[in-house]
């Protein structure tokens, strides 16, 4: 098997992992190759529009487990391959020097047992850091069920260490990934959280949830994420629209992956992390799914229309944040600038406010942008749904969500 | 302020531009325009002149020390491809002298909102190019990259790669400006040179690595999620001819 064949198999097996970010770490170097950039760098974009930042590969696609949704499961009759530590190091170094990548994302199927697999991963990363003197970004997947001393060893070598939850409820996990259990994953998160510092997993941890493979609702998913952010201080939860790679009677046969739903979940997630919303603001037991037609922040505003329109020249920072079309950056700019002069609608555009959304919810010096009789839920809703359907706007928003820290 | 019909020329350097502008402000002159003498084209209706020969960087250093953020805005503007950048800098500095540090919040002034916009654009391009730049390995083990950015960001790129690849020796060549940054033994040298007639010899592994990268690039795309428009939004076509994995795709209008 040539190196190219191996790379094809082992990149194919890793590509469904949605995490791509390379940010949050600022490693520098004095005697080797590479550093990590705090804001992350995208090096290319594949034809699905996703950012390529890391050499995302599996060490091996052999696996003793049989998770229903996974391409690499034991019962699949596919070509198997395994990279040697040297091969991984050589490719990483050669790609990095040519500036193809920001670093390495290494995951693996489970060979023999979790500890054995972890040892192999550690051997590889150790070689890359110590012998090849690589100081670029490394994100490694921890193998659920491994011993904690191995986690500690690996954590000292990588920028990010993570484990995927994959499914939001234990019930779904039992159904689709009978060899996995939630406890094993949260154990990893706990260990990482307890040990995290400047040298141990400096870029923090993340996880991934698959969307649409089970009957779990958005409420189940967001509750789960909220819990993970609070309990383990995760940097990111990635949502990955389920793509049927296996035929299985336990799995839905979707024709197209639920991308729109994934997009709304990213938006809702954004609101939790940067806008001080709680899941209970957005979803309830009676209303368990996000509105597909409109973004969750606008949806929230429409349900609380009595709090609007807000006077741009008076509203507090937190009130500004609740206005659709205004984000943390533009809110800060508004506050700085209005100290010098009262703001009008025209000034807002220069501050990065998305006016076509915001204008329905604001007053500028007491003025509404159109006759106030149009300040009505149904009217605004219809207009916002139409904006969301403009295709250009849509695709760019969707992917900007793959960036961290933006 | 006296408005006159002169065009003031500077030698193309950042320092000379700043010294010229400082002089104009001191003399209370509103110029018709300020232009780079290298690209200036004589016309019959206006007179061009130089008012200072001071090319020292004392002033730029002073601005950098007192307010690094304002310095960055001016520098970015100078490096940009914006047509009237010199005048924008002039008006910005004029107001900065008047209002002080709070100038950056006064987006109502056109020169302020414009210079902020330009600086953002220049930084964005520099950030993107840090990712899109591709080195090829030469026989001499130099890493070699071609870039054609809209703005003059060679300085940003050199600083970035000096930190990132300190043990390598590399060359970044700006095709548009025919300008080259060479990094060798911990030092960056920037020179103007046309490499049209230079033949590049690549190392023996180079082709194989490029193929391996293209294989990876094609493999990671998820076909169920195809979204060419998105790809193009993030990676504008104007850069493709220097991005190894995109080069062959310029023809197919996907
Ligand atoms: S353990 Fe991982 S690689 Fe193995 S089948 Fe499950 S998801 Fe796939």
XYZ file of C-alpha atoms and ligand atoms in Angstrom:
668
model
C 0.000 0.000 0.000
C 1.482 3.375 -0.948
C 1.529 6.362 1.350
C -1.046 7.987 -0.885
C -3.433 5.025 -0.524
C -3.071 5.126 3.227
C -3.692 8.834 3.330
C -6.825 8.413 1.236
C -8.250 5.775 3.569
C -7.280 7.452 6.812
C -8.347 10.959 5.812
C -11.635 9.573 4.575
C -12.255 7.933 7.932
C -11.634 11.170 9.846
C -13.427 13.676 7.690
C -16.793 13.458 9.414
C -15.415 15.040 12.534
C -16.593 18.619 12.349
C -13.969 20.277 14.486
C -11.541 22.299 12.451
C -10.396 25.104 14.614
C -6.784 25.746 15.358
C -7.251 28.690 17.652
C -6.854 29.373 21.318
C -3.253 28.392 21.697
C -0.211 30.559 21.381
C 2.709 28.212 21.338
C 5.976 29.764 20.277
C 9.221 28.145 19.342
C 12.861 28.763 19.798
C 14.570 25.828 18.253
C 12.160 24.007 16.016
C 9.411 24.299 13.488
C 6.107 25.981 13.995
C 4.031 28.015 16.369
C 0.331 28.270 17.067
C -1.637 31.357 16.234
C -4.100 32.481 18.891
C -6.794 33.314 16.376
C -6.418 30.213 14.239
C -5.704 30.164 10.521
C -7.640 28.513 7.707
C -5.329 27.226 5.026
C -7.810 26.082 2.470
C -11.488 25.399 1.905
C -12.684 22.091 0.551
C -15.434 21.861 -2.033
C -18.029 21.515 0.751
C -17.007 24.984 1.924
C -15.473 23.766 5.173
C -12.243 25.240 6.403
C -9.137 23.075 6.225
C -6.778 23.996 8.946
C -5.400 20.734 10.255
C -4.169 17.529 8.714
C -7.161 15.574 9.903
C -6.419 11.854 9.900
C -6.895 8.616 11.754
C -3.912 6.683 13.000
C -5.873 3.612 11.947
C -9.391 2.882 10.786
C -9.323 -0.584 12.316
C -11.717 -0.795 15.231
C -12.905 -3.397 17.713
C -16.190 -1.526 18.202
C -19.265 -1.425 16.068
C -20.941 1.943 16.413
C -23.848 1.957 13.998
C -23.248 5.360 12.429
C -19.519 4.994 11.909
C -17.776 4.201 8.657
C -14.961 2.442 10.503
C -17.101 0.055 12.523
C -15.937 -3.522 12.807
C -18.768 -4.990 10.735
C -18.049 -2.852 7.677
C -16.192 -4.560 4.911
C -13.792 -1.781 3.954
C -10.075 -1.390 3.270
C -8.135 -0.957 6.491
C -4.856 0.823 6.994
C -2.542 1.939 9.732
C 0.016 4.737 9.770
C 3.315 4.263 11.524
C 4.354 7.099 13.866
C 7.134 8.079 11.455
C 4.752 8.301 8.529
C 2.461 10.640 10.423
C 5.408 12.804 11.467
C 6.844 12.973 7.959
C 3.565 13.996 6.367
C 2.831 16.539 9.082
C 6.260 18.146 8.819
C 6.251 18.236 5.052
C 2.767 19.728 4.905
C 3.502 22.207 7.636
C 6.732 23.506 6.106
C 4.888 24.142 2.850
C 2.202 25.984 4.778
C -0.593 23.609 3.747
C -1.700 23.184 7.337
C -1.760 24.715 10.788
C -1.082 21.418 12.499
C -2.315 17.900 13.102
C -5.675 16.479 14.116
C -5.179 12.873 15.107
C -7.934 10.458 15.939
C -8.090 6.696 15.776
C -10.184 3.578 15.726
C -9.607 1.339 18.713
C -7.086 -1.431 18.267
C -6.769 -4.193 20.873
C -7.973 -2.003 23.738
C -8.253 1.661 24.668
C -4.955 1.819 26.568
C -2.982 0.192 23.792
C -4.429 2.637 21.282
C -3.657 5.585 23.532
C -0.074 4.434 23.933
C 0.307 4.338 20.173
C -1.102 7.838 19.854
C 1.221 9.111 22.564
C 4.206 7.490 20.886
C 3.352 9.323 17.666
C 2.800 12.728 19.219
C 5.872 12.358 21.388
C 7.982 11.668 18.340
C 6.527 14.648 16.525
C 7.165 17.045 19.392
C 10.496 15.786 20.622
C 12.319 14.315 17.666
C 10.847 16.397 14.861
C 10.708 19.454 17.100
C 7.229 20.368 15.975
C 5.686 23.304 17.833
C 2.551 23.756 15.722
C -0.991 22.990 16.755
C -2.003 19.442 17.688
C -5.527 18.301 18.429
C -5.745 14.701 19.555
C -8.781 12.590 20.286
C -8.675 10.715 23.561
C -9.864 7.131 23.482
C -12.845 6.616 25.798
C -12.115 4.058 28.481
C -8.358 4.638 28.640
C -6.476 5.029 31.933
C -6.151 8.493 33.329
C -2.334 8.455 33.544
C -2.305 8.120 29.769
C -4.607 11.099 29.428
C -2.244 13.121 31.558
C 0.704 12.094 29.454
C -1.000 12.995 26.201
C -2.411 16.232 27.574
C 1.083 17.532 28.176
C 1.946 17.156 24.514
C -1.093 18.529 22.707
C -2.938 21.827 22.374
C -6.361 20.295 22.428
C -7.548 16.968 23.745
C -11.115 15.959 23.256
C -13.643 13.172 23.199
C -16.865 13.087 21.247
C -20.186 12.720 22.991
C -21.745 11.929 19.582
C -25.305 11.460 20.886
C -27.047 13.705 23.364
C -28.895 11.095 25.391
C -27.853 7.822 26.968
C -30.818 6.143 25.370
C -29.592 6.973 21.870
C -26.089 5.974 22.766
C -27.256 2.553 23.918
C -29.105 2.125 20.679
C -26.423 3.175 18.235
C -23.136 2.830 20.062
C -23.615 -0.103 22.404
C -19.920 -0.306 23.271
C -19.772 3.280 24.399
C -21.184 4.938 27.407
C -21.462 8.511 28.409
C -19.490 8.011 31.586
C -16.323 7.151 29.700
C -16.514 10.369 27.736
C -17.280 12.577 30.711
C -14.423 10.961 32.619
C -12.059 12.238 29.968
C -13.579 15.695 30.125
C -13.278 15.733 33.878
C -9.598 14.795 33.817
C -8.833 17.423 31.179
C -10.706 20.059 33.097
C -8.938 19.312 36.349
C -5.500 19.407 34.801
C -5.851 22.172 32.269
C -3.219 24.884 32.457
C -0.791 26.754 30.245
C 1.078 23.591 29.367
C -1.671 21.018 29.619
C -4.176 21.185 26.759
C -3.788 24.993 26.463
C -6.448 25.309 23.781
C -8.984 23.445 25.911
C -11.369 20.719 24.890
C -14.220 20.385 22.467
C -16.711 17.729 21.516
C -19.057 16.758 18.725
C -22.720 15.835 18.560
C -24.342 14.154 15.584
C -27.561 15.791 14.502
C -30.470 13.869 13.075
C -29.426 10.245 13.514
C -31.856 9.782 16.391
C -35.142 11.225 17.575
C -33.459 13.545 20.075
C -34.853 17.068 19.966
C -33.010 20.376 19.812
C -33.931 20.777 23.456
C -32.116 17.530 24.340
C -29.126 18.681 22.346
C -28.902 22.205 23.698
C -29.452 21.060 27.276
C -26.617 18.679 26.822
C -24.332 21.364 25.394
C -25.220 23.811 28.104
C -24.377 21.242 30.695
C -21.039 20.469 29.033
C -20.064 24.133 28.844
C -20.836 24.618 32.501
C -19.474 21.429 33.928
C -16.341 20.898 31.877
C -15.722 24.359 30.492
C -15.608 23.114 26.943
C -14.385 25.587 24.369
C -16.730 24.355 21.676
C -19.441 21.878 20.946
C -19.498 21.001 17.259
C -22.690 19.873 15.613
C -22.450 17.552 12.673
C -25.435 16.897 10.442
C -25.827 13.157 10.206
C -24.729 11.656 6.905
C -25.748 8.048 6.318
C -22.565 6.138 5.569
C -23.958 2.755 6.599
C -27.199 0.986 5.865
C -28.716 -0.085 9.108
C -32.276 -0.613 10.178
C -31.594 1.340 13.339
C -30.668 4.437 11.336
C -32.809 6.854 9.387
C -32.173 6.923 5.651
C -31.893 10.633 5.032
C -31.526 11.819 1.473
C -29.828 15.045 2.434
C -28.119 15.816 5.702
C -30.085 18.196 7.979
C -27.801 21.162 7.294
C -30.362 23.808 8.079
C -31.006 22.330 11.479
C -27.285 22.101 12.122
C -26.999 25.766 11.187
C -29.715 26.807 13.646
C -28.085 24.785 16.405
C -24.786 26.567 15.811
C -26.619 29.864 16.087
C -28.306 28.822 19.311
C -24.974 27.598 20.655
C -23.451 30.960 19.798
C -26.157 32.640 21.867
C -25.283 30.505 24.875
C -21.596 31.292 24.681
C -21.448 34.926 23.671
C -24.862 36.438 24.301
C -25.724 35.240 27.795
C -28.795 33.276 26.742
C -29.824 30.074 28.439
C -31.329 27.063 26.723
C -34.556 27.755 28.591
C -34.772 31.166 26.896
C -34.797 29.526 23.505
C -36.520 26.180 24.002
C -38.992 24.669 26.400
C -40.508 21.287 27.116
C -43.524 22.286 25.041
C -41.483 23.742 22.269
C -38.542 21.451 21.821
C -37.246 22.400 18.405
C -35.789 25.567 16.961
C -37.685 27.322 14.231
C -35.950 26.340 10.998
C -37.133 29.434 9.156
C -35.679 32.102 11.373
C -32.582 32.473 13.505
C -33.062 31.790 17.214
C -32.143 35.283 18.347
C -34.723 36.930 16.097
C -37.194 34.298 17.190
C -36.555 35.169 20.820
C -36.947 38.893 20.109
C -40.247 38.311 18.349
C -41.511 36.360 21.328
C -40.536 39.256 23.578
C -41.660 42.044 21.336
C -42.967 44.014 24.309
C -39.313 44.732 25.237
C -38.747 46.398 21.873
C -38.098 48.688 20.056
C -34.997 49.693 21.983
C -33.467 53.147 21.880
C -29.973 52.721 20.440
C -28.675 55.786 22.270
C -29.770 54.569 25.695
C -29.861 50.778 25.778
C -27.299 49.050 28.003
C -24.701 46.689 26.608
C -26.778 43.642 27.511
C -29.898 45.136 26.003
C -28.010 45.912 22.803
C -26.839 42.313 22.627
C -30.429 41.124 22.523
C -31.165 43.081 19.379
C -31.028 40.927 16.245
C -28.241 42.105 13.939
C -26.095 43.451 16.768
C -23.188 41.433 18.156
C -20.643 42.014 20.927
C -18.323 44.020 18.663
C -20.939 46.351 17.268
C -22.544 46.749 20.711
C -19.227 47.916 22.130
C -18.721 50.304 19.241
C -22.164 51.782 19.730
C -21.464 52.478 23.369
C -18.086 54.088 22.667
C -19.346 56.233 19.806
C -22.596 57.492 21.283
C -20.611 59.160 24.026
C -19.475 61.650 21.368
C -22.568 62.100 19.270
C -26.114 60.722 19.073
C -26.335 57.838 16.630
C -28.605 57.676 13.651
C -29.574 54.753 11.490
C -26.859 55.594 8.969
C -24.113 55.561 11.573
C -24.964 52.035 12.619
C -23.980 50.462 9.354
C -20.421 51.698 9.736
C -20.265 49.913 13.067
C -20.982 46.515 11.692
C -24.655 46.351 12.646
C -26.690 44.193 10.258
C -29.236 46.856 9.614
C -31.694 44.809 7.645
C -32.299 42.757 10.781
C -31.748 45.342 13.468
C -33.948 48.092 12.050
C -37.173 46.345 13.079
C -36.153 46.329 16.720
C -34.634 49.740 17.344
C -35.298 53.447 17.722
C -32.717 56.067 16.831
C -33.335 59.264 18.779
C -36.903 58.200 19.245
C -37.492 57.516 15.564
C -38.655 54.181 14.153
C -37.497 53.580 10.579
C -41.017 53.328 9.201
C -44.521 54.191 10.368
C -44.934 52.605 13.751
C -48.124 50.822 12.819
C -45.895 48.234 11.104
C -44.277 47.333 14.384
C -46.121 44.055 14.512
C -45.051 40.506 15.102
C -46.397 38.947 11.921
C -45.077 41.682 9.660
C -41.551 41.557 11.083
C -41.537 37.763 11.122
C -42.383 37.566 7.439
C -39.670 40.055 6.537
C -37.037 38.277 8.565
C -37.886 34.912 7.066
C -37.432 36.418 3.629
C -34.022 37.836 4.528
C -32.923 34.429 5.707
C -33.830 32.914 2.415
C -31.505 35.119 0.404
C -29.051 32.454 -0.615
C -25.806 34.423 -0.546
C -26.254 35.693 2.924
C -27.126 32.223 4.053
C -24.130 30.247 2.993
C -21.632 32.734 4.256
C -23.262 32.947 7.644
C -23.437 29.235 7.909
C -19.761 28.700 7.586
C -18.527 31.634 9.465
C -19.747 29.596 12.391
C -16.887 27.219 11.936
C -14.502 29.855 13.129
C -13.817 30.140 16.755
C -13.383 33.431 18.602
C -14.985 35.494 15.936
C -6.503 76.436 6.017
C -5.459 77.392 2.537
C -6.628 75.233 -0.303
C -4.369 75.299 -3.294
C -4.051 73.538 -6.609
C -0.776 71.796 -6.060
C -0.099 68.121 -6.051
C 2.493 67.217 -3.471
C 4.860 64.408 -4.277
C 6.600 61.971 -1.972
C 9.263 59.420 -2.790
C 6.998 56.402 -2.197
C 8.278 55.644 1.286
C 6.140 55.683 4.403
C 8.439 58.090 6.240
C 8.557 60.604 3.457
C 4.786 60.503 3.111
C 4.332 61.188 6.823
C 6.888 64.001 6.809
C 5.213 65.572 3.809
C 1.806 65.407 5.463
C 3.157 66.802 8.735
C 4.635 69.697 6.798
C 1.364 70.410 5.031
C -0.507 70.418 8.304
C 2.051 72.721 9.887
C 1.818 75.147 6.964
C -1.985 74.853 7.098
C -2.209 73.751 3.497
C -5.043 71.677 2.079
C -3.502 69.990 -0.939
C -5.282 69.082 -4.121
C -3.643 65.704 -3.864
C -0.613 63.873 -2.529
C 0.975 61.335 -4.825
C 3.801 58.879 -5.134
C 6.350 60.419 -7.477
C 7.099 57.042 -9.036
C 3.573 56.567 -10.318
C 2.667 60.238 -10.729
C 1.668 61.269 -14.210
C 2.092 64.824 -15.226
C -0.958 66.679 -16.453
C -1.407 70.196 -17.793
C -3.751 71.548 -15.185
C -1.915 71.086 -11.969
C 1.540 71.683 -10.650
C 3.426 69.074 -8.705
C 6.019 69.829 -6.102
C 7.966 68.370 -3.228
C 8.034 70.315 0.003
C 10.458 68.370 2.104
C 13.469 66.165 1.690
C 13.139 64.757 5.138
C 13.044 60.973 4.804
C 13.908 60.115 8.396
C 11.489 57.967 10.352
C 11.518 60.102 13.478
C 7.899 61.089 13.042
C 6.598 57.620 12.262
C 8.488 56.361 15.288
C 6.924 59.042 17.437
C 3.401 58.189 16.320
C 4.079 54.521 16.884
C 5.198 55.243 20.431
C 2.384 57.572 21.405
C -0.443 55.624 19.835
C 0.319 52.253 18.257
C -3.274 51.781 17.141
C -3.319 55.000 15.148
C 0.086 54.133 13.753
C -1.295 50.802 12.575
C -4.242 52.485 10.863
C -1.972 54.833 8.969
C 0.495 52.135 8.036
C -2.263 49.840 6.748
C -3.671 52.641 4.721
C -0.243 53.306 3.231
C 0.097 49.609 2.335
C -3.354 49.430 0.811
C -4.314 49.608 -2.833
C -6.800 52.366 -2.078
C -6.639 55.045 -4.709
C -6.634 58.193 -2.600
C -4.951 56.714 0.414
C -2.525 59.632 0.825
C -5.349 62.131 1.127
C -7.230 59.861 3.502
C -4.165 59.693 5.730
C -3.784 63.457 5.487
C -7.341 64.129 6.622
C -7.157 61.467 9.266
C -3.973 62.935 10.750
C -5.359 66.446 10.524
C -8.299 65.372 12.661
C -6.165 63.226 14.925
C -4.122 66.301 15.844
C -7.338 68.095 16.597
C -9.239 65.432 18.557
C -6.514 63.228 19.989
C -6.915 59.545 20.791
C -10.707 59.568 20.701
C -10.519 60.118 16.934
C -10.957 56.385 16.356
C -14.514 56.480 17.695
C -15.564 59.318 15.432
C -16.851 57.240 12.587
C -19.044 60.100 11.509
C -15.983 61.657 9.894
C -15.507 60.110 6.507
C -11.733 59.861 6.795
C -12.139 57.912 10.049
C -14.681 55.384 8.857
C -12.691 55.010 5.662
C -9.337 54.426 7.322
C -10.877 51.895 9.724
C -12.393 50.088 6.792
C -9.118 50.046 4.885
C -7.136 48.823 7.880
C -9.620 46.026 8.410
C -9.367 45.024 4.792
C -5.564 44.998 4.851
C -5.424 42.970 8.056
C -7.996 40.552 6.709
C -6.032 39.992 3.580
C -2.814 39.521 5.513
C -4.558 37.025 7.783
C -5.981 35.095 4.849
C -2.669 35.020 3.025
C -0.980 33.541 6.075
C -3.159 30.543 5.319
C -3.321 30.563 1.532
C 0.376 31.063 0.867
C 2.038 27.889 -0.431
C 5.727 27.142 -0.268
C 7.443 24.865 -2.730
C 10.751 23.313 -1.880
C 13.613 24.176 -4.194
C 16.649 22.055 -4.902
C 18.678 24.434 -2.761
C 16.270 23.629 0.115
C 14.931 27.141 0.062
C 11.164 27.258 0.452
C 9.675 29.434 -2.230
C 6.235 31.048 -2.432
C 4.511 33.236 -4.987
C 1.832 35.641 -3.828
C -0.247 38.295 -5.545
C -2.106 40.132 -2.813
C -4.213 43.206 -3.490
C -2.451 45.134 -0.738
C 1.249 45.325 0.003
C 1.369 42.825 2.844
C 4.795 41.292 2.306
C 5.976 42.748 5.609
C 3.179 41.106 7.587
C 3.823 37.782 5.892
C 7.570 37.911 6.503
C 7.112 38.599 10.191
C 4.660 35.746 10.461
C 6.902 33.202 8.794
C 9.979 34.366 10.621
C 8.287 33.291 13.820
C 6.786 30.185 12.349
C 9.667 28.766 10.353
C 12.787 30.196 11.990
C 15.005 27.262 11.111
C 14.147 27.254 7.428
C 15.352 29.508 4.663
C 12.611 30.891 2.551
C 11.605 33.359 -0.141
C 8.251 35.034 -0.634
C 7.819 36.773 -3.936
C 5.103 39.350 -4.563
C 4.305 39.014 -8.258
C 2.343 42.228 -8.411
C 4.959 44.501 -6.936
C 7.959 42.493 -8.112
C 9.237 42.489 -4.590
C 10.875 39.709 -2.694
C 11.364 38.850 0.954
C 14.264 36.548 1.606
C 14.768 34.932 4.968
C 18.208 33.527 5.584
C 20.064 32.922 8.838
C 17.570 34.753 11.039
C 17.364 37.852 8.878
C 14.762 39.152 6.472
C 15.914 40.993 3.369
C 13.393 42.771 1.164
C 14.422 43.695 -2.374
C 12.834 44.750 -5.623
C 13.563 42.291 -8.370
C 11.894 40.828 -11.413
C 12.197 37.060 -11.499
C 10.589 36.583 -14.892
C 13.733 35.035 -16.366
C 14.727 32.908 -13.445
C 14.094 29.207 -13.757
C 13.157 27.455 -10.550
C 14.521 24.002 -9.805
C 12.416 22.010 -7.384
C 13.591 19.388 -4.917
C 13.019 15.757 -5.741
C 10.243 15.282 -3.177
C 8.327 18.359 -4.176
C 5.975 16.807 -6.749
C 5.143 13.883 -4.501
C 4.265 16.125 -1.568
C 2.055 18.284 -3.737
C 0.256 15.186 -4.999
C -0.176 13.911 -1.462
C -1.657 17.226 -0.409
C -4.058 17.322 -3.338
C -5.145 13.774 -2.495
C -5.869 14.847 1.059
C -7.644 17.983 -0.094
C -9.969 16.043 -2.390
C -10.610 13.294 0.155
C -11.749 15.453 3.049
C -14.586 17.084 1.128
C -17.938 15.567 2.070
C -19.857 15.127 -1.144
C -23.265 15.270 0.538
C -22.404 18.802 1.632
C -21.078 20.195 -1.645
C -21.073 23.962 -1.538
C -18.837 25.559 -4.131
C -20.171 29.016 -3.541
C -19.156 28.871 0.036
C -15.725 27.640 -0.911
C -15.296 30.541 -3.288
C -16.551 33.099 -0.785
C -13.880 32.120 1.667
C -11.130 31.508 -0.849
C -11.537 34.137 -3.568
C -10.676 33.135 -7.092
C -8.125 35.908 -7.471
C -5.748 33.874 -5.279
C -6.254 30.474 -6.885
C -3.386 30.551 -9.355
C -0.926 30.414 -6.484
C -2.780 27.849 -4.375
C -1.532 24.432 -5.397
C -4.764 22.524 -4.835
C -6.868 25.127 -6.681
C -4.666 25.784 -9.699
C -6.289 23.136 -11.892
C -9.755 24.313 -10.998
C -9.500 27.784 -12.478
C -10.732 26.532 -15.841
C -13.819 24.615 -14.706
C -16.299 27.194 -13.731
C -17.752 25.373 -10.778
S -15.282 3.414 18.462
Fe -14.996 5.155 17.091
S -13.990 4.307 15.285
Fe -14.798 2.599 16.451
S -16.764 2.200 15.536
Fe -17.149 3.560 17.272
S -17.078 5.626 16.401
Fe -16.162 4.231 14.902
